[in-house]
């Protein structure tokens, strides 16, 4: 039996295999546990125990995966139609990068707020608010006139705020529904939908553009899918108590606690910096790669230049399909390799992340250098690089959940998201576009020079991803120590329920020993 704090404020609930009621005793004021005499203990009935069948947990995980798919489709749907949006609003390369920067900046500024709310209030309500925000704003953005381009930028920021709620809170819900190997597998499936959603964002934008000749309809299709997601979330996804799936009574409630800052581990810090390197590169690639591939095809004479919309470029569709396929394979390979390898090496997870990132850096460098010479080789190395990057998504989430106590996970997720996006993809699309625009301004106005400028601006990504591999090597040095520390009692931030929960846990333990 595992006793966990009842976050609804109705008392402490028991997570039991049979789902039966549990009776607990708490010491009366002025009496010490174990004191002799009648009335030393007052019986107290605990509110109905929280339990969830395996089938219900799997259904809830499936719903969260579906919402994660839509979440990341929203991230990259603009990139799939970037050339047409640029032509419609008359946006230059330097300013086009700001579309993703505004989105990510608003996401990272709101992530700590949702992390705080997710650790202390209803996570289901926060998730519902996020879906309503990004769905309603996305639909509204399809009606913006070309003279109000600033309003389109603003709408992308509001979509980022809505996305922050899900990116921050959803992994903590899964962490409370599953544990150990089950959690690793579920997180692998959940994070598959990052590259799958990203790729389908390109595919949806490109396909709707080709069918309708108008990029606006892509933003009108998405809300229909998101309305279904909201209904499924309300009906099928529970809000489990923090730490409900783990038999860690003391870690979930614990003795007098240390502050949150004291609980931050070095493995969390280094893995967060590694995630930052990943987001930097994926942000830049995700936004600019379709245009880079389009210009490479123009340079090789395989595609005429785009002088007016619709451009009808196939590169967004191709890149989207490649992102979906490599994402699925990469996440599964990374999670399965980590699950098997950590049976013989407890540091397996950060070591796998480090090796995959160092190899991805080499593949990305070769893909960029060879694009001018042979487009086929560039595609091959780009696919390998995306595959290796995708190996990390589920693994880094499992690292965080293993080194952070349950009560702090929402805040830790928010902190990792904030740091990752502040130093990562909040600025990388804009920085890449700015470097490209600066280089292009100093060169003759031609498609070849436009392609070369964007190529050179991408080369820094290979260096950044290699630094990320080094950060995960440093994570491996501290992982075992920090995992053991996270399992110790007396860690994690406290809240108003801790004193009562601790008294109830102590008394229940004494009763259990007597029985």
Short mmCIF file of C-alpha atoms in Angstrom, two decimals:
data_model
loop_
_atom_site.label_atom_id
_atom_site.label_comp_id
_atom_site.label_asym_id
_atom_site.label_seq_id
_atom_site.Cartn_x
_atom_site.Cartn_y
_atom_site.Cartn_z
CA UNK A 1 0.00 0.00 0.00
CA UNK A 2 1.25 3.46 -0.92
CA UNK A 3 -0.03 6.54 0.85
CA UNK A 4 0.08 9.77 -1.14
CA UNK A 5 -1.05 13.33 -0.47
CA UNK A 6 -4.55 14.14 -1.68
CA UNK A 7 -4.08 17.21 -3.80
CA UNK A 8 -7.79 17.98 -3.79
CA UNK A 9 -7.58 18.90 -0.14
CA UNK A 10 -9.92 16.17 1.16
CA UNK A 11 -7.33 14.27 3.11
CA UNK A 12 -4.84 11.51 2.31
CA UNK A 13 -5.71 8.75 -0.09
CA UNK A 14 -4.38 5.23 -0.41
CA UNK A 15 -3.37 3.73 -3.71
CA UNK A 16 -4.06 0.03 -3.29
CA UNK A 17 -4.12 -2.81 -5.79
CA UNK A 18 -7.57 -3.86 -4.72
CA UNK A 19 -8.95 -0.35 -4.47
CA UNK A 20 -10.49 -1.05 -1.04
CA UNK A 21 -11.07 1.48 1.73
CA UNK A 22 -8.38 2.10 4.32
CA UNK A 23 -8.71 3.19 7.93
CA UNK A 24 -6.02 5.35 9.46
CA UNK A 25 -5.42 6.73 12.91
CA UNK A 26 -3.97 10.10 13.84
CA UNK A 27 -2.64 11.14 17.25
CA UNK A 28 -4.84 13.51 19.24
CA UNK A 29 -3.36 16.85 20.25
CA UNK A 30 -1.22 16.59 23.32
CA UNK A 31 -0.67 12.87 23.08
CA UNK A 32 2.42 11.18 21.66
CA UNK A 33 2.33 8.20 19.30
CA UNK A 34 2.68 5.04 21.35
CA UNK A 35 1.41 6.58 24.62
CA UNK A 36 -0.56 4.20 26.79
CA UNK A 37 -4.11 4.72 27.87
CA UNK A 38 -7.49 4.90 26.26
CA UNK A 39 -7.89 7.58 23.67
CA UNK A 40 -4.21 7.73 22.77
CA UNK A 41 -5.27 7.14 19.19
CA UNK A 42 -8.36 8.48 17.47
CA UNK A 43 -9.58 6.48 14.46
CA UNK A 44 -9.96 8.49 11.29
CA UNK A 45 -11.50 7.23 8.10
CA UNK A 46 -9.57 8.26 5.02
CA UNK A 47 -11.56 9.51 2.06
CA UNK A 48 -12.24 6.94 -0.66
CA UNK A 49 -8.91 5.62 -2.02
CA UNK A 50 -7.59 6.77 -5.36
CA UNK A 51 -7.06 3.92 -7.77
CA UNK A 52 -7.08 3.48 -11.51
CA UNK A 53 -7.23 0.35 -13.61
CA UNK A 54 -4.49 -0.39 -16.08
CA UNK A 55 -6.92 0.02 -18.97
CA UNK A 56 -8.04 3.47 -17.80
CA UNK A 57 -4.42 4.55 -17.38
CA UNK A 58 -3.62 3.44 -20.93
CA UNK A 59 -6.65 5.26 -22.33
CA UNK A 60 -5.58 8.43 -20.48
CA UNK A 61 -2.06 8.07 -21.89
CA UNK A 62 -3.49 7.64 -25.42
CA UNK A 63 -5.51 10.86 -25.05
CA UNK A 64 -2.44 12.78 -23.84
CA UNK A 65 -0.45 11.42 -26.78
CA UNK A 66 -3.13 12.64 -29.19
CA UNK A 67 -3.05 16.11 -27.64
CA UNK A 68 0.75 16.12 -27.80
CA UNK A 69 0.45 15.37 -31.51
CA UNK A 70 -1.77 18.43 -32.01
CA UNK A 71 0.46 20.53 -29.78
CA UNK A 72 3.53 20.00 -31.94
CA UNK A 73 1.56 20.32 -35.17
CA UNK A 74 0.82 23.86 -33.97
CA UNK A 75 4.52 24.45 -33.36
CA UNK A 76 5.53 23.84 -36.98
CA UNK A 77 2.45 24.42 -39.09
CA UNK A 78 3.75 27.92 -39.89
CA UNK A 79 7.08 26.51 -41.09
CA UNK A 80 5.22 24.30 -43.57
CA UNK A 81 3.73 27.40 -45.23
CA UNK A 82 6.51 29.89 -44.49
CA UNK A 83 7.15 31.07 -48.06
CA UNK A 84 3.46 31.84 -48.62
CA UNK A 85 3.07 33.57 -45.25
CA UNK A 86 6.16 35.66 -45.97
CA UNK A 87 4.75 36.70 -49.34
CA UNK A 88 1.30 37.43 -47.89
CA UNK A 89 2.53 39.64 -45.04
CA UNK A 90 5.68 40.85 -46.86
CA UNK A 91 8.01 39.50 -44.15
CA UNK A 92 11.77 39.31 -44.72
CA UNK A 93 13.97 36.38 -43.61
CA UNK A 94 15.24 38.35 -40.62
CA UNK A 95 11.71 39.08 -39.38
CA UNK A 96 10.26 35.70 -40.34
CA UNK A 97 12.42 34.05 -37.69
CA UNK A 98 10.62 36.21 -35.13
CA UNK A 99 7.42 34.25 -35.71
CA UNK A 100 8.90 31.25 -33.96
CA UNK A 101 10.80 33.41 -31.48
CA UNK A 102 7.61 35.16 -30.33
CA UNK A 103 5.87 31.79 -30.03
CA UNK A 104 8.63 30.26 -27.94
CA UNK A 105 9.25 33.37 -25.78
CA UNK A 106 5.60 33.47 -24.73
CA UNK A 107 5.74 29.73 -24.08
CA UNK A 108 8.77 29.99 -21.83
CA UNK A 109 7.44 33.00 -19.91
CA UNK A 110 4.19 31.20 -19.12
CA UNK A 111 5.73 27.76 -18.45
CA UNK A 112 6.78 28.60 -14.84
CA UNK A 113 3.24 29.82 -14.12
CA UNK A 114 1.71 26.59 -15.37
CA UNK A 115 4.39 24.57 -13.55
CA UNK A 116 3.48 26.28 -10.27
CA UNK A 117 -0.24 25.75 -10.88
CA UNK A 118 0.34 22.14 -11.91
CA UNK A 119 2.16 21.35 -8.66
CA UNK A 120 -0.53 22.89 -6.45
CA UNK A 121 -3.88 22.89 -8.27
CA UNK A 122 -5.90 20.88 -10.76
CA UNK A 123 -3.69 19.82 -13.63
CA UNK A 124 -6.69 18.84 -15.72
CA UNK A 125 -8.11 22.37 -15.52
CA UNK A 126 -4.77 23.90 -16.55
CA UNK A 127 -4.54 21.54 -19.53
CA UNK A 128 -8.07 22.44 -20.63
CA UNK A 129 -7.32 26.17 -20.46
CA UNK A 130 -4.23 25.67 -22.59
CA UNK A 131 -6.13 23.82 -25.33
CA UNK A 132 -8.81 26.52 -25.43
CA UNK A 133 -6.14 29.22 -25.73
CA UNK A 134 -4.14 27.76 -28.59
CA UNK A 135 -7.22 26.50 -30.46
CA UNK A 136 -9.20 29.74 -30.33
CA UNK A 137 -6.21 31.92 -31.15
CA UNK A 138 -5.12 29.73 -34.04
CA UNK A 139 -8.58 29.97 -35.58
CA UNK A 140 -8.67 33.76 -35.12
CA UNK A 141 -5.27 34.19 -36.81
CA UNK A 142 -6.68 32.85 -40.08
CA UNK A 143 -8.78 36.01 -40.48
CA UNK A 144 -5.97 38.59 -40.08
CA UNK A 145 -5.54 41.06 -42.95
CA UNK A 146 -2.10 41.52 -44.59
CA UNK A 147 -1.70 45.08 -43.24
CA UNK A 148 -1.89 43.75 -39.67
CA UNK A 149 1.13 41.46 -39.74
CA UNK A 150 1.97 42.46 -36.16
CA UNK A 151 -1.32 40.90 -35.07
CA UNK A 152 -0.27 37.60 -36.63
CA UNK A 153 2.96 37.73 -34.63
CA UNK A 154 0.93 38.39 -31.48
CA UNK A 155 -1.40 35.47 -32.18
CA UNK A 156 1.57 33.12 -32.38
CA UNK A 157 2.61 34.31 -28.93
CA UNK A 158 -0.81 33.47 -27.45
CA UNK A 159 -0.68 30.03 -29.08
CA UNK A 160 2.68 29.57 -27.31
CA UNK A 161 1.09 30.40 -23.95
CA UNK A 162 -1.53 27.71 -24.50
CA UNK A 163 1.10 25.21 -25.57
CA UNK A 164 3.10 25.87 -22.38
CA UNK A 165 0.38 24.36 -20.19
CA UNK A 166 0.49 21.01 -21.95
CA UNK A 167 4.26 20.80 -22.41
CA UNK A 168 4.76 21.49 -18.70
CA UNK A 169 2.02 19.46 -17.05
CA UNK A 170 1.27 16.43 -19.24
CA UNK A 171 4.56 14.54 -18.51
CA UNK A 172 3.93 14.86 -14.75
CA UNK A 173 0.49 13.28 -15.15
CA UNK A 174 2.05 10.33 -16.98
CA UNK A 175 4.70 10.12 -14.26
CA UNK A 176 1.91 9.65 -11.70
CA UNK A 177 0.07 7.03 -13.76
CA UNK A 178 3.03 4.76 -14.54
CA UNK A 179 6.31 3.79 -12.90
CA UNK A 180 9.67 2.18 -13.72
CA UNK A 181 9.78 0.30 -17.07
CA UNK A 182 6.13 1.07 -17.79
CA UNK A 183 6.85 4.77 -17.43
CA UNK A 184 9.84 4.51 -19.77
CA UNK A 185 7.70 2.84 -22.45
CA UNK A 186 4.79 5.27 -22.05
CA UNK A 187 7.10 8.28 -22.19
CA UNK A 188 8.68 6.83 -25.33
CA UNK A 189 5.27 6.64 -26.99
CA UNK A 190 4.35 10.10 -25.70
CA UNK A 191 7.53 11.70 -27.02
CA UNK A 192 7.21 9.95 -30.36
CA UNK A 193 4.52 12.52 -31.06
CA UNK A 194 7.00 15.41 -30.84
CA UNK A 195 8.65 14.58 -34.17
CA UNK A 196 5.46 13.02 -35.53
CA UNK A 197 3.44 16.13 -34.68
CA UNK A 198 6.19 18.39 -35.99
CA UNK A 199 6.29 16.47 -39.26
CA UNK A 200 2.51 16.39 -39.61
CA UNK A 201 2.50 20.15 -39.04
CA UNK A 202 4.56 20.54 -42.22
CA UNK A 203 2.42 17.95 -44.02
CA UNK A 204 -0.90 19.54 -43.01
CA UNK A 205 0.23 23.04 -43.94
CA UNK A 206 1.64 21.91 -47.28
CA UNK A 207 -1.31 19.64 -48.14
CA UNK A 208 -4.02 22.16 -47.25
CA UNK A 209 -2.14 24.84 -49.21
CA UNK A 210 -2.02 22.65 -52.29
CA UNK A 211 -5.68 21.63 -52.00
CA UNK A 212 -7.13 25.07 -51.34
CA UNK A 213 -4.45 27.46 -52.62
CA UNK A 214 -4.85 29.40 -49.36
CA UNK A 215 -2.65 28.91 -46.28
CA UNK A 216 -5.42 30.23 -43.99
CA UNK A 217 -7.42 27.00 -44.18
CA UNK A 218 -4.73 25.08 -42.30
CA UNK A 219 -5.51 27.23 -39.25
CA UNK A 220 -9.21 26.46 -39.67
CA UNK A 221 -8.81 22.69 -39.80
CA UNK A 222 -6.79 22.42 -36.58
CA UNK A 223 -9.51 23.73 -34.18
CA UNK A 224 -11.81 20.87 -35.22
CA UNK A 225 -9.20 18.32 -34.12
CA UNK A 226 -8.52 20.30 -30.94
CA UNK A 227 -12.20 20.38 -29.96
CA UNK A 228 -12.19 16.57 -30.01
CA UNK A 229 -9.02 16.60 -27.89
CA UNK A 230 -10.63 18.85 -25.27
CA UNK A 231 -13.67 16.58 -24.95
CA UNK A 232 -11.48 13.47 -24.61
CA UNK A 233 -9.34 15.20 -21.97
CA UNK A 234 -12.35 16.15 -19.84
CA UNK A 235 -14.01 12.74 -20.09
CA UNK A 236 -11.13 10.24 -20.06
CA UNK A 237 -8.07 11.76 -18.35
CA UNK A 238 -7.93 11.71 -14.51
CA UNK A 239 -5.90 14.02 -12.28
CA UNK A 240 -3.99 11.56 -10.05
CA UNK A 241 -2.42 12.55 -6.71
CA UNK A 242 1.24 13.52 -6.98
CA UNK A 243 3.41 10.41 -6.70
CA UNK A 244 0.35 8.13 -6.85
CA UNK A 245 2.04 5.47 -8.98
CA UNK A 246 5.19 5.22 -6.87
CA UNK A 247 5.58 3.34 -3.64
CA UNK A 248 7.69 6.13 -2.13
CA UNK A 249 5.74 7.27 0.87
CA UNK A 250 8.47 9.38 2.40
CA UNK A 251 9.60 10.88 -0.90
CA UNK A 252 6.06 11.82 -1.81
CA UNK A 253 5.20 13.43 1.54
CA UNK A 254 8.23 13.24 3.75
CA UNK A 255 9.63 14.84 6.86
CA UNK A 256 10.34 18.60 7.26
CA UNK A 257 11.50 19.57 3.83
CA UNK A 258 14.34 21.36 2.21
CA UNK A 259 13.72 24.24 -0.16
CA UNK A 260 13.23 23.64 -3.88
CA UNK A 261 16.56 25.23 -4.75
CA UNK A 262 18.35 22.89 -2.35
CA UNK A 263 16.79 19.93 -4.14
CA UNK A 264 18.09 20.91 -7.60
CA UNK A 265 20.66 18.31 -8.61
CA UNK A 266 23.66 18.69 -10.86
CA UNK A 267 22.40 15.94 -13.15
CA UNK A 268 19.21 17.98 -13.62
CA UNK A 269 21.28 21.08 -14.41
CA UNK A 270 23.54 19.37 -16.94
CA UNK A 271 20.69 17.45 -18.60
CA UNK A 272 18.74 20.72 -18.89
CA UNK A 273 21.68 22.30 -20.71
CA UNK A 274 21.81 19.23 -22.97
CA UNK A 275 18.10 19.63 -23.72
CA UNK A 276 18.79 23.30 -24.47
CA UNK A 277 21.27 22.31 -27.17
CA UNK A 278 18.69 19.94 -28.68
CA UNK A 279 15.96 22.58 -28.73
CA UNK A 280 18.35 25.15 -30.23
CA UNK A 281 19.10 22.91 -33.19
CA UNK A 282 15.60 21.50 -33.68
CA UNK A 283 14.18 25.02 -33.52
CA UNK A 284 16.51 26.31 -36.22
CA UNK A 285 16.18 23.22 -38.41
CA UNK A 286 12.44 22.93 -37.96
CA UNK A 287 11.85 26.51 -39.07
CA UNK A 288 14.42 26.95 -41.84
CA UNK A 289 15.16 23.46 -43.21
CA UNK A 290 12.23 23.37 -45.69
CA UNK A 291 13.32 26.70 -47.19
CA UNK A 292 16.98 25.57 -47.20
CA UNK A 293 16.05 22.41 -49.09
CA UNK A 294 13.88 24.41 -51.50
CA UNK A 295 16.75 26.78 -52.31
CA UNK A 296 19.13 23.83 -52.68
CA UNK A 297 16.77 22.36 -55.30
CA UNK A 298 16.70 25.72 -57.10
CA UNK A 299 20.51 25.85 -57.12
CA UNK A 300 20.66 22.32 -58.58
CA UNK A 301 18.14 23.28 -61.26
CA UNK A 302 15.44 20.93 -59.96
CA UNK A 303 13.00 23.67 -58.97
CA UNK A 304 12.15 27.10 -60.44
CA UNK A 305 12.47 30.10 -58.09
CA UNK A 306 9.36 31.19 -56.18
CA UNK A 307 8.49 34.78 -57.02
CA UNK A 308 4.83 34.83 -55.91
CA UNK A 309 2.52 32.68 -53.80
CA UNK A 310 1.42 29.93 -53.75
CA UNK A 311 4.92 28.50 -54.11
CA UNK A 312 3.71 24.85 -54.21
CA UNK A 313 7.01 23.64 -52.79
CA UNK A 314 7.25 19.90 -52.12
CA UNK A 315 10.09 20.33 -49.62
CA UNK A 316 7.85 21.05 -46.64
CA UNK A 317 5.92 17.86 -47.39
CA UNK A 318 9.10 15.81 -47.85
CA UNK A 319 10.75 17.22 -44.74
CA UNK A 320 7.56 16.62 -42.75
CA UNK A 321 7.36 12.97 -43.80
CA UNK A 322 11.04 12.47 -42.98
CA UNK A 323 10.52 14.07 -39.57
CA UNK A 324 7.60 11.74 -38.81
CA UNK A 325 9.44 8.57 -39.86
CA UNK A 326 12.77 9.42 -38.19
CA UNK A 327 10.92 10.59 -35.08
CA UNK A 328 9.06 7.34 -34.60
CA UNK A 329 12.11 5.19 -35.21
CA UNK A 330 14.46 7.41 -33.20
CA UNK A 331 12.29 7.70 -30.07
CA UNK A 332 11.63 3.95 -30.01
CA UNK A 333 15.30 3.12 -30.52
CA UNK A 334 16.46 5.57 -27.85
CA UNK A 335 13.94 4.46 -25.24
CA UNK A 336 14.46 0.75 -25.87
CA UNK A 337 18.25 1.11 -25.85
CA UNK A 338 18.07 2.99 -22.54
CA UNK A 339 15.70 0.43 -21.01
CA UNK A 340 17.94 -2.49 -21.94
CA UNK A 341 21.33 -0.86 -21.34
CA UNK A 342 20.52 0.50 -17.88
CA UNK A 343 20.07 -3.08 -16.65
CA UNK A 344 23.83 -3.40 -16.92
CA UNK A 345 24.85 0.25 -16.59
CA UNK A 346 22.84 2.61 -14.35
CA UNK A 347 24.25 5.59 -16.28
CA UNK A 348 22.88 4.31 -19.58
CA UNK A 349 20.40 7.13 -20.23
CA UNK A 350 22.79 10.13 -20.29
CA UNK A 351 25.44 8.07 -22.09
CA UNK A 352 23.00 7.22 -24.88
CA UNK A 353 22.02 10.88 -25.14
CA UNK A 354 25.67 11.96 -25.33
CA UNK A 355 26.62 9.47 -28.03
CA UNK A 356 23.56 10.22 -30.16
CA UNK A 357 24.17 13.98 -30.02
CA UNK A 358 27.86 13.74 -30.90
CA UNK A 359 26.99 11.53 -33.88
CA UNK A 360 24.14 13.89 -34.86
CA UNK A 361 26.56 16.84 -34.89
CA UNK A 362 28.75 15.08 -37.45
CA UNK A 363 25.75 14.10 -39.61
CA UNK A 364 24.36 17.63 -39.57
CA UNK A 365 27.72 19.12 -40.56
CA UNK A 366 28.04 16.72 -43.50
CA UNK A 367 24.43 17.36 -44.59
CA UNK A 368 25.09 21.11 -44.78
CA UNK A 369 28.46 20.88 -46.49
CA UNK A 370 27.31 18.36 -49.11
CA UNK A 371 24.07 20.17 -50.01
CA UNK A 372 25.88 22.30 -52.61
CA UNK A 373 27.56 19.25 -54.15
CA UNK A 374 24.97 16.47 -54.03
CA UNK A 375 21.42 16.83 -52.80
CA UNK A 376 20.96 13.07 -52.24
CA UNK A 377 23.87 12.80 -49.79
CA UNK A 378 22.61 15.89 -47.99
CA UNK A 379 19.20 14.28 -47.50
CA UNK A 380 20.77 11.05 -46.26
CA UNK A 381 22.85 12.75 -43.58
CA UNK A 382 19.98 15.04 -42.64
CA UNK A 383 17.77 11.98 -42.09
CA UNK A 384 20.46 10.35 -39.95
CA UNK A 385 20.88 13.55 -37.94
CA UNK A 386 17.13 13.82 -37.29
CA UNK A 387 17.03 10.15 -36.32
CA UNK A 388 19.82 10.59 -33.76
CA UNK A 389 18.26 13.77 -32.33
CA UNK A 390 14.93 11.97 -31.87
CA UNK A 391 16.59 9.26 -29.77
CA UNK A 392 16.74 11.71 -26.87
CA UNK A 393 13.17 12.90 -26.30
CA UNK A 394 11.86 10.12 -24.08
CA UNK A 395 15.22 9.49 -22.42
CA UNK A 396 15.72 13.05 -21.16
CA UNK A 397 12.19 13.06 -19.71
CA UNK A 398 12.94 9.85 -17.82
CA UNK A 399 16.16 11.37 -16.47
CA UNK A 400 14.21 14.33 -15.05
CA UNK A 401 11.55 12.13 -13.45
CA UNK A 402 14.22 9.95 -11.83
CA UNK A 403 16.20 12.78 -10.19
CA UNK A 404 13.28 15.00 -9.08
CA UNK A 405 10.82 14.13 -6.29
CA UNK A 406 7.16 13.80 -7.39
CA UNK A 407 5.94 16.98 -5.72
CA UNK A 408 8.50 19.12 -7.58
CA UNK A 409 8.18 17.60 -11.05
CA UNK A 410 5.81 20.18 -12.49
CA UNK A 411 8.11 23.01 -11.44
CA UNK A 412 11.16 21.09 -12.69
CA UNK A 413 9.50 20.49 -16.07
CA UNK A 414 8.67 24.20 -16.24
CA UNK A 415 12.24 25.19 -15.38
CA UNK A 416 13.69 22.83 -17.97
CA UNK A 417 11.27 24.10 -20.60
CA UNK A 418 12.03 27.71 -19.73
CA UNK A 419 15.82 27.35 -19.80
CA UNK A 420 15.69 25.13 -22.87
CA UNK A 421 13.62 27.61 -24.82
CA UNK A 422 15.26 30.81 -23.53
CA UNK A 423 18.69 29.62 -24.61
CA UNK A 424 17.40 27.30 -27.34
CA UNK A 425 14.67 27.67 -29.93
CA UNK A 426 13.43 31.04 -28.66
CA UNK A 427 16.35 32.67 -30.43
CA UNK A 428 17.76 30.08 -32.82
CA UNK A 429 15.25 30.66 -35.70
CA UNK A 430 15.71 34.43 -35.43
CA UNK A 431 19.49 34.15 -35.01
CA UNK A 432 19.75 31.86 -38.02
CA UNK A 433 17.63 34.20 -40.14
CA UNK A 434 19.56 37.24 -38.92
CA UNK A 435 22.94 35.71 -39.81
CA UNK A 436 21.57 34.62 -43.17
CA UNK A 437 20.16 38.08 -43.87
CA UNK A 438 23.42 39.76 -42.85
CA UNK A 439 25.52 37.50 -45.06
CA UNK A 440 23.11 37.90 -47.95
CA UNK A 441 23.22 41.70 -47.71
CA UNK A 442 26.97 41.61 -48.35
CA UNK A 443 26.63 39.34 -51.40
CA UNK A 444 25.17 39.71 -54.90
CA UNK A 445 21.41 39.24 -55.09
CA UNK A 446 21.01 35.72 -56.44
CA UNK A 447 19.46 32.40 -55.37
CA UNK A 448 22.91 30.86 -55.10
CA UNK A 449 24.05 33.51 -52.62
CA UNK A 450 20.77 33.21 -50.72
CA UNK A 451 21.35 29.47 -50.41
CA UNK A 452 24.99 29.88 -49.33
CA UNK A 453 24.05 32.49 -46.71
CA UNK A 454 21.50 30.17 -45.14
CA UNK A 455 23.96 27.27 -45.34
CA UNK A 456 26.67 29.15 -43.44
CA UNK A 457 24.20 30.34 -40.82
CA UNK A 458 23.29 26.69 -40.11
CA UNK A 459 26.86 25.56 -39.41
CA UNK A 460 26.75 26.83 -35.83
CA UNK A 461 24.04 24.26 -35.08
CA UNK A 462 26.54 21.40 -35.48
CA UNK A 463 28.81 23.00 -32.87
CA UNK A 464 25.92 23.59 -30.43
CA UNK A 465 24.70 20.00 -30.64
CA UNK A 466 28.24 18.73 -29.90
CA UNK A 467 28.25 20.88 -26.74
CA UNK A 468 24.96 19.22 -25.80
CA UNK A 469 26.63 15.82 -26.01
CA UNK A 470 29.29 17.04 -23.59
CA UNK A 471 26.61 18.18 -21.14
CA UNK A 472 25.10 14.68 -21.08
CA UNK A 473 28.53 13.18 -20.40
CA UNK A 474 28.67 15.42 -17.31
CA UNK A 475 25.14 14.28 -16.41
CA UNK A 476 26.35 10.68 -16.37
CA UNK A 477 28.96 11.51 -13.73
CA UNK A 478 26.30 12.61 -11.20
CA UNK A 479 23.27 10.56 -12.15
CA UNK A 480 23.46 7.73 -9.58
CA UNK A 481 24.16 10.09 -6.68
CA UNK A 482 21.28 12.37 -7.58
CA UNK A 483 18.85 9.51 -8.13
CA UNK A 484 19.62 8.17 -4.67
CA UNK A 485 19.19 11.64 -3.19
CA UNK A 486 15.78 12.06 -4.86
CA UNK A 487 14.60 8.85 -3.21
CA UNK A 488 15.58 9.98 0.27
CA UNK A 489 12.94 11.25 2.71
CA UNK A 490 12.76 14.92 3.57
CA UNK A 491 13.27 16.24 0.06
CA UNK A 492 10.99 18.46 -1.96
CA UNK A 493 9.14 21.66 -1.27
CA UNK A 494 6.43 21.70 1.34
CA UNK A 495 2.85 22.86 1.18
CA UNK A 496 0.01 23.33 3.65
CA UNK A 497 -0.92 19.65 3.67
CA UNK A 498 2.49 18.30 4.66
CA UNK A 499 2.09 18.44 8.44
CA UNK A 500 -1.23 16.61 8.43
CA UNK A 501 -0.03 14.09 5.83
CA UNK A 502 3.15 13.38 7.79
CA UNK A 503 1.21 12.78 11.00
CA UNK A 504 -1.15 10.45 9.18
CA UNK A 505 1.71 8.55 7.56
CA UNK A 506 3.52 8.12 10.88
CA UNK A 507 0.44 6.86 12.66
CA UNK A 508 -0.49 4.54 9.81
CA UNK A 509 3.01 3.09 9.83
CA UNK A 510 2.78 2.39 13.56
CA UNK A 511 -0.58 0.69 13.14
CA UNK A 512 0.76 -1.40 10.28
CA UNK A 513 3.70 -2.55 12.41
CA UNK A 514 1.37 -3.58 15.24
CA UNK A 515 -0.77 -5.52 12.80
#
